[in-house]
């Protein structure tokens, strides 16, 4: 595994131990956690843009789940906003690119 300081999934330290590695971890405070979730989202989006696969999309969804929970949002409200926007403005199926 890469050597870096970043937010990792809850099971990563145990996996590292099983692989003979010694993880050095600490628990983030709420402010740090929110910032690191944003960093993790950016990391996962960059990985999707590079690799373009479903696994990276699943990682993005996992980070979004954590962001939604941390901010006391709800998927139901988010999906309703998505539906309303799609109804009023449309989706992206027509592949329209605005030139000006």
PDB file of N, CA, C and O in Angstrom, residues 34-79:
ATOM      1  N   UNK A  34     -14.491  16.303   7.991  1.00  0.00           N
ATOM      2  CA  UNK A  34     -15.219  16.894   6.861  1.00  0.00           C
ATOM      3  C   UNK A  34     -14.257  17.299   5.749  1.00  0.00           C
ATOM      4  O   UNK A  34     -14.531  17.071   4.569  1.00  0.00           O
ATOM      5  N   UNK A  35     -13.137  17.896   6.116  1.00  0.00           N
ATOM      6  CA  UNK A  35     -12.144  18.306   5.122  1.00  0.00           C
ATOM      7  C   UNK A  35     -11.546  17.090   4.414  1.00  0.00           C
ATOM      8  O   UNK A  35     -11.384  17.080   3.190  1.00  0.00           O
ATOM      9  N   UNK A  36     -11.245  16.047   5.180  1.00  0.00           N
ATOM     10  CA  UNK A  36     -10.657  14.850   4.574  1.00  0.00           C
ATOM     11  C   UNK A  36     -11.658  14.095   3.704  1.00  0.00           C
ATOM     12  O   UNK A  36     -11.267  13.443   2.728  1.00  0.00           O
ATOM     13  N   UNK A  37     -12.948  14.177   4.044  1.00  0.00           N
ATOM     14  CA  UNK A  37     -13.968  13.593   3.154  1.00  0.00           C
ATOM     15  C   UNK A  37     -13.968  14.314   1.806  1.00  0.00           C
ATOM     16  O   UNK A  37     -14.088  13.673   0.757  1.00  0.00           O
ATOM     17  N   UNK A  38     -13.816  15.628   1.843  1.00  0.00           N
ATOM     18  CA  UNK A  38     -13.749  16.380   0.583  1.00  0.00           C
ATOM     19  C   UNK A  38     -12.496  15.995  -0.209  1.00  0.00           C
ATOM     20  O   UNK A  38     -12.560  15.806  -1.427  1.00  0.00           O
ATOM     21  N   UNK A  39     -11.368  15.851   0.488  1.00  0.00           N
ATOM     22  CA  UNK A  39     -10.146  15.415  -0.183  1.00  0.00           C
ATOM     23  C   UNK A  39     -10.316  14.018  -0.775  1.00  0.00           C
ATOM     24  O   UNK A  39      -9.855  13.743  -1.887  1.00  0.00           O
ATOM     25  N   UNK A  40     -10.974  13.135  -0.023  1.00  0.00           N
ATOM     26  CA  UNK A  40     -11.198  11.762  -0.498  1.00  0.00           C
ATOM     27  C   UNK A  40     -12.122  11.755  -1.713  1.00  0.00           C
ATOM     28  O   UNK A  40     -11.888  11.008  -2.668  1.00  0.00           O
ATOM     29  N   UNK A  41     -13.136  12.608  -1.701  1.00  0.00           N
ATOM     30  CA  UNK A  41     -14.031  12.691  -2.855  1.00  0.00           C
ATOM     31  C   UNK A  41     -13.253  13.123  -4.093  1.00  0.00           C
ATOM     32  O   UNK A  41     -13.391  12.522  -5.165  1.00  0.00           O
ATOM     33  N   UNK A  42     -12.412  14.127  -3.945  1.00  0.00           N
ATOM     34  CA  UNK A  42     -11.595  14.589  -5.063  1.00  0.00           C
ATOM     35  C   UNK A  42     -10.671  13.470  -5.555  1.00  0.00           C
ATOM     36  O   UNK A  42     -10.545  13.237  -6.756  1.00  0.00           O
ATOM     37  N   UNK A  43     -10.057  12.758  -4.615  1.00  0.00           N
ATOM     38  CA  UNK A  43      -9.170  11.636  -4.974  1.00  0.00           C
ATOM     39  C   UNK A  43      -9.923  10.573  -5.773  1.00  0.00           C
ATOM     40  O   UNK A  43      -9.443  10.103  -6.804  1.00  0.00           O
ATOM     41  N   UNK A  44     -11.111  10.213  -5.287  1.00  0.00           N
ATOM     42  CA  UNK A  44     -11.874   9.160  -5.960  1.00  0.00           C
ATOM     43  C   UNK A  44     -12.369   9.610  -7.330  1.00  0.00           C
ATOM     44  O   UNK A  44     -12.390   8.822  -8.286  1.00  0.00           O
ATOM     45  N   UNK A  45     -12.762  10.876  -7.461  1.00  0.00           N
ATOM     46  CA  UNK A  45     -13.193  11.387  -8.764  1.00  0.00           C
ATOM     47  C   UNK A  45     -12.014  11.370  -9.736  1.00  0.00           C
ATOM     48  O   UNK A  45     -12.165  10.958 -10.904  1.00  0.00           O
ATOM     49  N   UNK A  46     -10.848  11.790  -9.274  1.00  0.00           N
ATOM     50  CA  UNK A  46      -9.655  11.752 -10.128  1.00  0.00           C
ATOM     51  C   UNK A  46      -9.339  10.326 -10.560  1.00  0.00           C
ATOM     52  O   UNK A  46      -8.971  10.084 -11.720  1.00  0.00           O
ATOM     53  N   UNK A  47      -9.490   9.371  -9.646  1.00  0.00           N
ATOM     54  CA  UNK A  47      -9.243   7.968 -10.002  1.00  0.00           C
ATOM     55  C   UNK A  47     -10.267   7.489 -11.025  1.00  0.00           C
ATOM     56  O   UNK A  47      -9.913   6.769 -11.970  1.00  0.00           O
ATOM     57  N   UNK A  48     -11.536   7.898 -10.880  1.00  0.00           N
ATOM     58  CA  UNK A  48     -12.543   7.518 -11.873  1.00  0.00           C
ATOM     59  C   UNK A  48     -12.197   8.118 -13.239  1.00  0.00           C
ATOM     60  O   UNK A  48     -12.277   7.438 -14.261  1.00  0.00           O
ATOM     61  N   UNK A  49     -11.826   9.399 -13.248  1.00  0.00           N
ATOM     62  CA  UNK A  49     -11.502  10.050 -14.522  1.00  0.00           C
ATOM     63  C   UNK A  49     -10.319   9.381 -15.205  1.00  0.00           C
ATOM     64  O   UNK A  49     -10.255   9.318 -16.436  1.00  0.00           O
ATOM     65  N   UNK A  50      -9.404   8.848 -14.419  1.00  0.00           N
ATOM     66  CA  UNK A  50      -8.246   8.159 -14.973  1.00  0.00           C
ATOM     67  C   UNK A  50      -8.611   6.743 -15.441  1.00  0.00           C
ATOM     68  O   UNK A  50      -8.263   6.331 -16.538  1.00  0.00           O
ATOM     69  N   UNK A  51      -9.330   5.986 -14.591  1.00  0.00           N
ATOM     70  CA  UNK A  51      -9.563   4.565 -14.851  1.00  0.00           C
ATOM     71  C   UNK A  51     -10.907   4.253 -15.489  1.00  0.00           C
ATOM     72  O   UNK A  51     -11.068   3.206 -16.095  1.00  0.00           O
ATOM     73  N   UNK A  52     -11.885   5.122 -15.280  1.00  0.00           N
ATOM     74  CA  UNK A  52     -13.228   4.980 -15.855  1.00  0.00           C
ATOM     75  C   UNK A  52     -13.833   3.587 -15.643  1.00  0.00           C
ATOM     76  O   UNK A  52     -14.192   2.905 -16.593  1.00  0.00           O
ATOM     77  N   UNK A  53     -13.937   3.184 -14.367  1.00  0.00           N
ATOM     78  CA  UNK A  53     -14.544   1.885 -14.105  1.00  0.00           C
ATOM     79  C   UNK A  53     -15.558   1.968 -12.964  1.00  0.00           C
ATOM     80  O   UNK A  53     -15.622   2.957 -12.230  1.00  0.00           O
ATOM     81  N   UNK A  54     -16.348   0.930 -12.839  1.00  0.00           N
ATOM     82  CA  UNK A  54     -17.425   0.890 -11.845  1.00  0.00           C
ATOM     83  C   UNK A  54     -16.902   0.894 -10.420  1.00  0.00           C
ATOM     84  O   UNK A  54     -17.552   1.429  -9.520  1.00  0.00           O
ATOM     85  N   UNK A  55     -15.752   0.296 -10.180  1.00  0.00           N
ATOM     86  CA  UNK A  55     -15.197   0.257  -8.825  1.00  0.00           C
ATOM     87  C   UNK A  55     -14.944   1.676  -8.311  1.00  0.00           C
ATOM     88  O   UNK A  55     -15.232   1.985  -7.157  1.00  0.00           O
ATOM     89  N   UNK A  56     -14.427   2.535  -9.174  1.00  0.00           N
ATOM     90  CA  UNK A  56     -14.179   3.919  -8.761  1.00  0.00           C
ATOM     91  C   UNK A  56     -15.498   4.658  -8.525  1.00  0.00           C
ATOM     92  O   UNK A  56     -15.595   5.475  -7.608  1.00  0.00           O
ATOM     93  N   UNK A  57     -16.515   4.373  -9.327  1.00  0.00           N
ATOM     94  CA  UNK A  57     -17.828   4.972  -9.082  1.00  0.00           C
ATOM     95  C   UNK A  57     -18.391   4.503  -7.741  1.00  0.00           C
ATOM     96  O   UNK A  57     -18.990   5.290  -7.000  1.00  0.00           O
ATOM     97  N   UNK A  58     -18.181   3.238  -7.407  1.00  0.00           N
ATOM     98  CA  UNK A  58     -18.629   2.716  -6.107  1.00  0.00           C
ATOM     99  C   UNK A  58     -17.904   3.425  -4.973  1.00  0.00           C
ATOM    100  O   UNK A  58     -18.512   3.752  -3.940  1.00  0.00           O
ATOM    101  N   UNK A  59     -16.610   3.699  -5.153  1.00  0.00           N
ATOM    102  CA  UNK A  59     -15.848   4.430  -4.129  1.00  0.00           C
ATOM    103  C   UNK A  59     -16.392   5.846  -3.961  1.00  0.00           C
ATOM    104  O   UNK A  59     -16.495   6.350  -2.835  1.00  0.00           O
ATOM    105  N   UNK A  60     -16.742   6.480  -5.066  1.00  0.00           N
ATOM    106  CA  UNK A  60     -17.334   7.823  -4.995  1.00  0.00           C
ATOM    107  C   UNK A  60     -18.630   7.776  -4.197  1.00  0.00           C
ATOM    108  O   UNK A  60     -18.864   8.631  -3.331  1.00  0.00           O
ATOM    109  N   UNK A  61     -19.463   6.783  -4.469  1.00  0.00           N
ATOM    110  CA  UNK A  61     -20.729   6.659  -3.730  1.00  0.00           C
ATOM    111  C   UNK A  61     -20.495   6.431  -2.239  1.00  0.00           C
ATOM    112  O   UNK A  61     -21.222   6.967  -1.397  1.00  0.00           O
ATOM    113  N   UNK A  62     -19.483   5.658  -1.898  1.00  0.00           N
ATOM    114  CA  UNK A  62     -19.172   5.411  -0.483  1.00  0.00           C
ATOM    115  C   UNK A  62     -18.779   6.709   0.220  1.00  0.00           C
ATOM    116  O   UNK A  62     -19.217   6.981   1.335  1.00  0.00           O
ATOM    117  N   UNK A  63     -17.969   7.523  -0.457  1.00  0.00           N
ATOM    118  CA  UNK A  63     -17.585   8.809   0.118  1.00  0.00           C
ATOM    119  C   UNK A  63     -18.800   9.728   0.214  1.00  0.00           C
ATOM    120  O   UNK A  63     -18.990  10.415   1.223  1.00  0.00           O
ATOM    121  N   UNK A  64     -19.643   9.732  -0.820  1.00  0.00           N
ATOM    122  CA  UNK A  64     -20.859  10.546  -0.766  1.00  0.00           C
ATOM    123  C   UNK A  64     -21.753  10.113   0.391  1.00  0.00           C
ATOM    124  O   UNK A  64     -22.329  10.966   1.084  1.00  0.00           O
ATOM    125  N   UNK A  65     -21.868   8.818   0.621  1.00  0.00           N
ATOM    126  CA  UNK A  65     -22.632   8.323   1.777  1.00  0.00           C
ATOM    127  C   UNK A  65     -22.118   8.935   3.070  1.00  0.00           C
ATOM    128  O   UNK A  65     -22.889   9.391   3.913  1.00  0.00           O
ATOM    129  N   UNK A  66     -20.800   8.941   3.237  1.00  0.00           N
ATOM    130  CA  UNK A  66     -20.208   9.487   4.456  1.00  0.00           C
ATOM    131  C   UNK A  66     -20.445  10.990   4.567  1.00  0.00           C
ATOM    132  O   UNK A  66     -20.744  11.503   5.654  1.00  0.00           O
ATOM    133  N   UNK A  67     -20.329  11.707   3.457  1.00  0.00           N
ATOM    134  CA  UNK A  67     -20.572  13.153   3.455  1.00  0.00           C
ATOM    135  C   UNK A  67     -22.019  13.447   3.810  1.00  0.00           C
ATOM    136  O   UNK A  67     -22.308  14.340   4.617  1.00  0.00           O
ATOM    137  N   UNK A  68     -22.931  12.692   3.232  1.00  0.00           N
ATOM    138  CA  UNK A  68     -24.360  12.889   3.496  1.00  0.00           C
ATOM    139  C   UNK A  68     -24.659  12.632   4.965  1.00  0.00           C
ATOM    140  O   UNK A  68     -25.344  13.420   5.625  1.00  0.00           O
ATOM    141  N   UNK A  69     -24.122  11.553   5.506  1.00  0.00           N
ATOM    142  CA  UNK A  69     -24.341  11.233   6.919  1.00  0.00           C
ATOM    143  C   UNK A  69     -23.731  12.288   7.834  1.00  0.00           C
ATOM    144  O   UNK A  69     -24.363  12.746   8.787  1.00  0.00           O
ATOM    145  N   UNK A  70     -22.510  12.693   7.545  1.00  0.00           N
ATOM    146  CA  UNK A  70     -21.813  13.667   8.387  1.00  0.00           C
ATOM    147  C   UNK A  70     -22.531  15.019   8.421  1.00  0.00           C
ATOM    148  O   UNK A  70     -22.527  15.707   9.426  1.00  0.00           O
ATOM    149  N   UNK A  71     -23.155  15.380   7.304  1.00  0.00           N
ATOM    150  CA  UNK A  71     -23.840  16.667   7.214  1.00  0.00           C
ATOM    151  C   UNK A  71     -25.333  16.579   7.531  1.00  0.00           C
ATOM    152  O   UNK A  71     -26.046  17.567   7.381  1.00  0.00           O
ATOM    153  N   UNK A  72     -25.763  15.400   7.946  1.00  0.00           N
ATOM    154  CA  UNK A  72     -27.166  15.173   8.298  1.00  0.00           C
ATOM    155  C   UNK A  72     -28.108  15.473   7.130  1.00  0.00           C
ATOM    156  O   UNK A  72     -29.208  15.984   7.323  1.00  0.00           O
ATOM    157  N   UNK A  73     -27.624  15.165   5.913  1.00  0.00           N
ATOM    158  CA  UNK A  73     -28.462  15.245   4.732  1.00  0.00           C
ATOM    159  C   UNK A  73     -29.164  13.896   4.588  1.00  0.00           C
ATOM    160  O   UNK A  73     -28.933  12.980   5.380  1.00  0.00           O
ATOM    161  N   UNK A  74     -29.998  13.765   3.572  1.00  0.00           N
ATOM    162  CA  UNK A  74     -30.610  12.462   3.310  1.00  0.00           C
ATOM    163  C   UNK A  74     -30.604  12.181   1.813  1.00  0.00           C
ATOM    164  O   UNK A  74     -30.767  13.095   0.998  1.00  0.00           O
ATOM    165  N   UNK A  75     -30.382  10.907   1.491  1.00  0.00           N
ATOM    166  CA  UNK A  75     -30.439  10.496   0.085  1.00  0.00           C
ATOM    167  C   UNK A  75     -31.806  10.812  -0.494  1.00  0.00           C
ATOM    168  O   UNK A  75     -31.913  11.203  -1.660  1.00  0.00           O
ATOM    169  N   UNK A  76     -32.862  10.638   0.299  1.00  0.00           N
ATOM    170  CA  UNK A  76     -34.210  10.886  -0.200  1.00  0.00           C
ATOM    171  C   UNK A  76     -34.345  12.329  -0.664  1.00  0.00           C
ATOM    172  O   UNK A  76     -34.882  12.587  -1.756  1.00  0.00           O
ATOM    173  N   UNK A  77     -33.885  13.284   0.140  1.00  0.00           N
ATOM    174  CA  UNK A  77     -33.964  14.691  -0.259  1.00  0.00           C
ATOM    175  C   UNK A  77     -33.094  14.977  -1.471  1.00  0.00           C
ATOM    176  O   UNK A  77     -33.506  15.703  -2.378  1.00  0.00           O
ATOM    177  N   UNK A  78     -31.902  14.423  -1.484  1.00  0.00           N
ATOM    178  CA  UNK A  78     -30.995  14.636  -2.605  1.00  0.00           C
ATOM    179  C   UNK A  78     -31.594  14.075  -3.889  1.00  0.00           C
ATOM    180  O   UNK A  78     -31.562  14.728  -4.943  1.00  0.00           O
ATOM    181  N   UNK A  79     -32.151  12.885  -3.809  1.00  0.00           N
ATOM    182  CA  UNK A  79     -32.760  12.286  -5.007  1.00  0.00           C
ATOM    183  C   UNK A  79     -33.994  13.058  -5.454  1.00  0.00           C
ATOM    184  O   UNK A  79     -34.270  13.159  -6.654  1.00  0.00           O
TER     185      UNK A  79
END
